[in-house]
Amino acid sequence: MTICKQIVEALSDLSIPEKAAFFPRFFKTGKGEYGEGDQFIGVIVPEQRKVAKEYFSKISLEELSGLLSSEIHEHRLTALFMLILKFEKTKDQIVKDEIVEFYLNHLKYINNWDLVDSSCYKILGRYAFENQKESLLKELSKSDQMWHKRIAVVGTMYHIKKGSSELTKEFVIQNLHHPHDLMHKANGWLLREMGNKNEDELIAFLNLYYKKMPRTCLRYAIEKLDQSVRQDYLKGRI
């Protein structure tokens, strides 16, 4: 039995029919929705992480490619969890380079918000920060693909954790008026994280741009501010 088949069978054994019925609605897989056509078997994330931890050191990138290109959502997410573990556990720069190249070559399969948000800053964002290769994120932010843009801005989470917010602000401004609500949420979320590190920096940014922001973005960005301050922004009193 191939290792991919072992992983597929392990996930199948963990499937929950009720979750398999619920996830397509939760991840918007209907016609015309952002996750159109995605398929689920009903495995919860903690169980996927356990499977990833068991198999990540045993599977090659070539084998991982088959799992990451699966039509089953949980196969792809588990593959990404394994890829993250491979990246975090190695100290070999050549291996890290290969993992990042692999990630970039499989972007078309990283096509829902949980797949993006679980992986991009832990692999691509960290790599860009540690190797001064922000150009990788900048190219994605300019892409016509919405998931690429989300990968770019959420990828800056690693920069924020290290105290650097300039790239986050650049991407938020660049895609401030993107038509999709998922980008508004991502932009607001990253601004909120920036504020968690430096509230004064968030306030300064909001004072310049809050009246131009989609409402969803603003609500996410101000979520951790004092109630009175949030109301001032929501009512345009600043």
CSV table of C-alpha atoms in Angstrom, one decimal:
chain,number,residue,atom,x,y,z
A,1,MET,CA,0.0,0.0,0.0
A,2,THR,CA,1.4,3.4,-1.0
A,3,ILE,CA,1.8,6.0,1.7
A,4,CYS,CA,-0.8,8.3,0.0
A,5,LYS,CA,-3.3,5.4,0.2
A,6,GLN,CA,-2.5,4.9,3.8
A,7,ILE,CA,-3.2,8.5,4.6
A,8,VAL,CA,-6.4,8.5,2.5
A,9,GLU,CA,-7.6,5.4,4.4
A,10,ALA,CA,-6.6,6.9,7.7
A,11,LEU,CA,-8.7,10.0,6.9
A,12,SER,CA,-11.6,8.0,5.6
A,13,ASP,CA,-11.7,6.1,8.9
A,14,LEU,CA,-12.0,9.4,10.8
A,15,SER,CA,-14.8,10.8,8.6
A,16,ILE,CA,-18.0,11.9,10.3
A,17,PRO,CA,-21.1,11.8,8.1
A,18,GLU,CA,-22.8,14.8,9.8
A,19,LYS,CA,-19.6,16.9,9.1
A,20,ALA,CA,-19.5,15.7,5.5
A,21,ALA,CA,-23.0,17.0,5.1
A,22,PHE,CA,-22.3,20.3,6.9
A,23,PHE,CA,-18.9,21.3,5.5
A,24,PRO,CA,-20.1,22.0,1.9
A,25,ARG,CA,-22.5,24.6,3.2
A,26,PHE,CA,-20.0,26.1,5.6
A,27,PHE,CA,-17.3,26.4,2.9
A,28,LYS,CA,-19.7,27.7,0.2
A,29,THR,CA,-19.4,25.0,-2.4
A,30,GLY,CA,-22.6,25.7,-4.3
A,31,LYS,CA,-22.7,26.9,-7.9
A,32,GLY,CA,-21.3,30.4,-8.2
A,33,GLU,CA,-19.9,30.4,-4.6
A,34,TYR,CA,-16.2,30.8,-3.8
A,35,GLY,CA,-15.7,27.1,-3.0
A,36,GLU,CA,-17.8,25.8,-5.9
A,37,GLY,CA,-17.4,22.0,-6.5
A,38,ASP,CA,-15.2,21.3,-3.5
A,39,GLN,CA,-15.8,17.9,-1.9
A,40,PHE,CA,-15.6,16.8,1.7
A,41,ILE,CA,-15.5,13.6,3.6
A,42,GLY,CA,-16.2,15.1,7.1
A,43,VAL,CA,-12.8,14.9,9.0
A,44,ILE,CA,-12.3,17.6,11.7
A,45,VAL,CA,-9.1,19.6,11.8
A,46,PRO,CA,-7.7,18.2,15.0
A,47,GLU,CA,-7.9,14.7,13.5
A,48,GLN,CA,-6.2,15.9,10.3
A,49,ARG,CA,-3.4,17.3,12.3
A,50,LYS,CA,-2.9,14.0,14.1
A,51,VAL,CA,-2.6,12.2,10.7
A,52,ALA,CA,-0.2,14.8,9.4
A,53,LYS,CA,2.0,14.5,12.5
A,54,GLU,CA,2.1,10.7,12.0
A,55,TYR,CA,3.0,10.7,8.3
A,56,PHE,CA,4.8,14.0,7.4
A,57,SER,CA,8.3,12.6,7.9
A,58,LYS,CA,7.5,9.5,5.8
A,59,ILE,CA,6.1,11.1,2.7
A,60,SER,CA,8.1,12.7,-0.1
A,61,LEU,CA,7.2,16.0,-1.9
A,62,GLU,CA,6.4,14.0,-5.0
A,63,GLU,CA,4.0,11.8,-3.1
A,64,LEU,CA,2.6,14.8,-1.3
A,65,SER,CA,1.8,16.4,-4.7
A,66,GLY,CA,-0.8,13.7,-5.3
A,67,LEU,CA,-2.5,14.3,-2.0
A,68,LEU,CA,-2.5,18.1,-2.4
A,69,SER,CA,-4.1,17.9,-5.9
A,70,SER,CA,-6.9,15.7,-4.6
A,71,GLU,CA,-10.5,16.8,-5.2
A,72,ILE,CA,-11.2,16.0,-1.5
A,73,HIS,CA,-10.8,19.1,0.7
A,74,GLU,CA,-9.5,17.2,3.8
A,75,HIS,CA,-6.8,15.5,1.7
A,76,ARG,CA,-5.5,18.9,0.6
A,77,LEU,CA,-5.6,20.4,4.1
A,78,THR,CA,-3.8,17.4,5.6
A,79,ALA,CA,-1.2,17.7,2.9
A,80,LEU,CA,-0.6,21.3,3.8
A,81,PHE,CA,-0.3,20.4,7.5
A,82,MET,CA,2.4,17.9,6.5
A,83,LEU,CA,4.1,20.5,4.3
A,84,ILE,CA,4.2,22.9,7.2
A,85,LEU,CA,5.7,20.3,9.5
A,86,LYS,CA,8.4,19.5,6.9
A,87,PHE,CA,9.2,23.2,6.6
A,88,GLU,CA,9.3,23.8,10.4
A,89,LYS,CA,11.4,20.7,11.2
A,90,THR,CA,14.2,21.1,8.7
A,91,LYS,CA,17.2,23.3,9.1
A,92,ASP,CA,18.4,22.6,5.5
A,93,GLN,CA,18.0,25.7,3.4
A,94,ILE,CA,17.9,23.7,0.2
A,95,VAL,CA,15.0,21.7,1.6
A,96,LYS,CA,13.2,24.9,2.6
A,97,ASP,CA,13.7,26.3,-0.9
A,98,GLU,CA,12.3,23.1,-2.4
A,99,ILE,CA,9.2,23.3,-0.1
A,100,VAL,CA,8.5,26.9,-1.0
A,101,GLU,CA,8.9,26.1,-4.7
A,102,PHE,CA,6.5,23.2,-4.2
A,103,TYR,CA,4.0,25.4,-2.4
A,104,LEU,CA,4.1,28.0,-5.2
A,105,ASN,CA,3.7,25.3,-7.9
A,106,HIS,CA,0.5,24.0,-6.2
A,107,LEU,CA,-1.2,27.3,-5.6
A,108,LYS,CA,-4.3,26.3,-7.6
A,109,TYR,CA,-5.1,23.6,-5.0
A,110,ILE,CA,-4.8,26.1,-2.1
A,111,ASN,CA,-8.3,27.4,-3.0
A,112,ASN,CA,-10.3,28.0,0.1
A,113,TRP,CA,-9.8,30.3,3.1
A,114,ASP,CA,-8.9,27.6,5.6
A,115,LEU,CA,-6.3,26.2,3.2
A,116,VAL,CA,-4.8,29.6,2.7
A,117,ASP,CA,-4.9,30.8,6.3
A,118,SER,CA,-3.5,27.6,7.8
A,119,SER,CA,-0.4,27.5,5.6
A,120,CYS,CA,0.6,30.7,3.9
A,121,TYR,CA,2.3,32.6,6.7
A,122,LYS,CA,3.9,29.5,8.2
A,123,ILE,CA,5.6,28.6,4.9
A,124,LEU,CA,5.6,31.5,2.4
A,125,GLY,CA,5.4,34.4,4.8
A,126,ARG,CA,8.1,33.0,7.1
A,127,TYR,CA,10.4,32.2,4.1
A,128,ALA,CA,9.9,35.7,2.6
A,129,PHE,CA,10.8,37.3,6.0
A,130,GLU,CA,13.8,35.2,6.8
A,131,ASN,CA,15.3,35.4,3.2
A,132,GLN,CA,14.3,39.0,2.4
A,133,LYS,CA,12.2,37.7,-0.5
A,134,GLU,CA,9.1,39.9,0.0
A,135,SER,CA,8.8,40.0,-3.8
A,136,LEU,CA,7.2,36.5,-3.6
A,137,LEU,CA,4.3,38.0,-1.7
A,138,LYS,CA,4.2,41.2,-3.7
A,139,GLU,CA,3.7,39.2,-6.9
A,140,LEU,CA,0.8,37.3,-5.4
A,141,SER,CA,-0.8,40.5,-4.1
A,142,LYS,CA,-0.9,41.9,-7.7
A,143,SER,CA,-2.4,38.7,-9.1
A,144,ASP,CA,-5.9,38.6,-10.6
A,145,GLN,CA,-6.6,35.5,-8.5
A,146,MET,CA,-8.4,36.3,-5.2
A,147,TRP,CA,-6.8,33.4,-3.3
A,148,HIS,CA,-3.4,34.6,-4.4
A,149,LYS,CA,-4.2,38.0,-3.0
A,150,ARG,CA,-5.4,36.5,0.3
A,151,ILE,CA,-2.2,34.4,0.5
A,152,ALA,CA,-0.2,37.6,0.1
A,153,VAL,CA,-1.9,39.6,2.9
A,154,VAL,CA,-2.3,36.7,5.3
A,155,GLY,CA,1.3,35.7,4.5
A,156,THR,CA,2.4,38.9,6.2
A,157,MET,CA,1.2,37.5,9.5
A,158,TYR,CA,4.7,36.3,10.1
A,159,HIS,CA,6.1,39.8,9.5
A,160,ILE,CA,3.6,41.2,12.0
A,161,LYS,CA,4.6,38.6,14.6
A,162,LYS,CA,8.2,39.8,14.1
A,163,GLY,CA,7.2,43.4,14.6
A,164,SER,CA,7.1,44.5,10.9
A,165,SER,CA,3.8,45.9,9.5
A,166,GLU,CA,4.8,47.8,6.4
A,167,LEU,CA,4.1,45.0,4.0
A,168,THR,CA,0.7,44.4,5.5
A,169,LYS,CA,-0.3,48.0,5.1
A,170,GLU,CA,1.0,48.0,1.5
A,171,PHE,CA,-1.2,45.0,0.6
A,172,VAL,CA,-4.3,46.3,2.4
A,173,ILE,CA,-4.1,49.6,0.6
A,174,GLN,CA,-3.4,47.8,-2.8
A,175,ASN,CA,-6.6,45.6,-2.4
A,176,LEU,CA,-8.7,47.9,-0.2
A,177,HIS,CA,-11.6,47.9,-2.7
A,178,HIS,CA,-11.4,44.3,-3.8
A,179,PRO,CA,-14.9,43.2,-4.7
A,180,HIS,CA,-15.0,40.0,-2.5
A,181,ASP,CA,-15.9,40.0,1.1
A,182,LEU,CA,-13.3,37.4,1.8
A,183,MET,CA,-10.6,40.0,1.0
A,184,HIS,CA,-12.3,42.6,3.2
A,185,LYS,CA,-12.2,40.1,6.1
A,186,ALA,CA,-8.6,39.2,5.5
A,187,ASN,CA,-7.5,42.8,5.3
A,188,GLY,CA,-9.4,43.7,8.5
A,189,TRP,CA,-8.0,40.6,10.3
A,190,LEU,CA,-4.4,41.5,9.5
A,191,LEU,CA,-4.9,45.1,10.5
A,192,ARG,CA,-6.4,43.9,13.8
A,193,GLU,CA,-3.3,41.7,14.3
A,194,MET,CA,-1.1,44.7,13.6
A,195,GLY,CA,-3.0,46.6,16.3
A,196,ASN,CA,-2.5,43.8,18.7
A,197,LYS,CA,1.2,44.5,18.3
A,198,ASN,CA,1.1,48.2,18.1
A,199,GLU,CA,-2.3,50.0,18.6
A,200,ASP,CA,-0.9,53.4,17.8
A,201,GLU,CA,0.2,52.2,14.4
A,202,LEU,CA,-3.3,50.8,13.7
A,203,ILE,CA,-4.9,54.1,14.8
A,204,ALA,CA,-2.7,56.1,12.6
A,205,PHE,CA,-3.5,53.8,9.6
A,206,LEU,CA,-7.3,53.9,10.4
A,207,ASN,CA,-7.3,57.7,10.6
A,208,LEU,CA,-6.0,57.8,7.1
A,209,TYR,CA,-8.1,55.1,5.5
A,210,TYR,CA,-11.1,54.1,7.6
A,211,LYS,CA,-13.6,56.2,5.6
A,212,LYS,CA,-12.5,54.5,2.4
A,213,MET,CA,-12.7,50.9,3.9
A,214,PRO,CA,-15.5,48.4,3.2
A,215,ARG,CA,-17.5,48.1,6.4
A,216,THR,CA,-16.5,44.5,6.9
A,217,CYS,CA,-12.8,45.4,6.8
A,218,LEU,CA,-13.3,48.2,9.3
A,219,ARG,CA,-15.3,46.1,11.7
A,220,TYR,CA,-12.6,43.4,11.7
A,221,ALA,CA,-9.8,46.0,12.1
A,222,ILE,CA,-11.3,47.7,15.2
A,223,GLU,CA,-12.6,44.6,17.0
A,224,LYS,CA,-10.1,44.8,19.8
A,225,LEU,CA,-10.3,48.6,20.4
A,226,ASP,CA,-12.2,50.2,23.2
A,227,GLN,CA,-16.0,50.3,22.7
A,228,SER,CA,-16.0,54.1,22.5
A,229,VAL,CA,-13.3,54.2,19.9
A,230,ARG,CA,-15.0,51.6,17.8
A,231,GLN,CA,-18.2,53.6,17.8
A,232,ASP,CA,-16.3,56.8,16.8
A,233,TYR,CA,-14.9,54.9,13.7
A,234,LEU,CA,-18.2,53.3,12.9
A,235,LYS,CA,-20.1,56.6,13.1
A,236,GLY,CA,-17.4,58.6,11.3
A,237,ARG,CA,-16.6,60.9,14.1
A,238,ILE,CA,-12.9,60.9,13.7
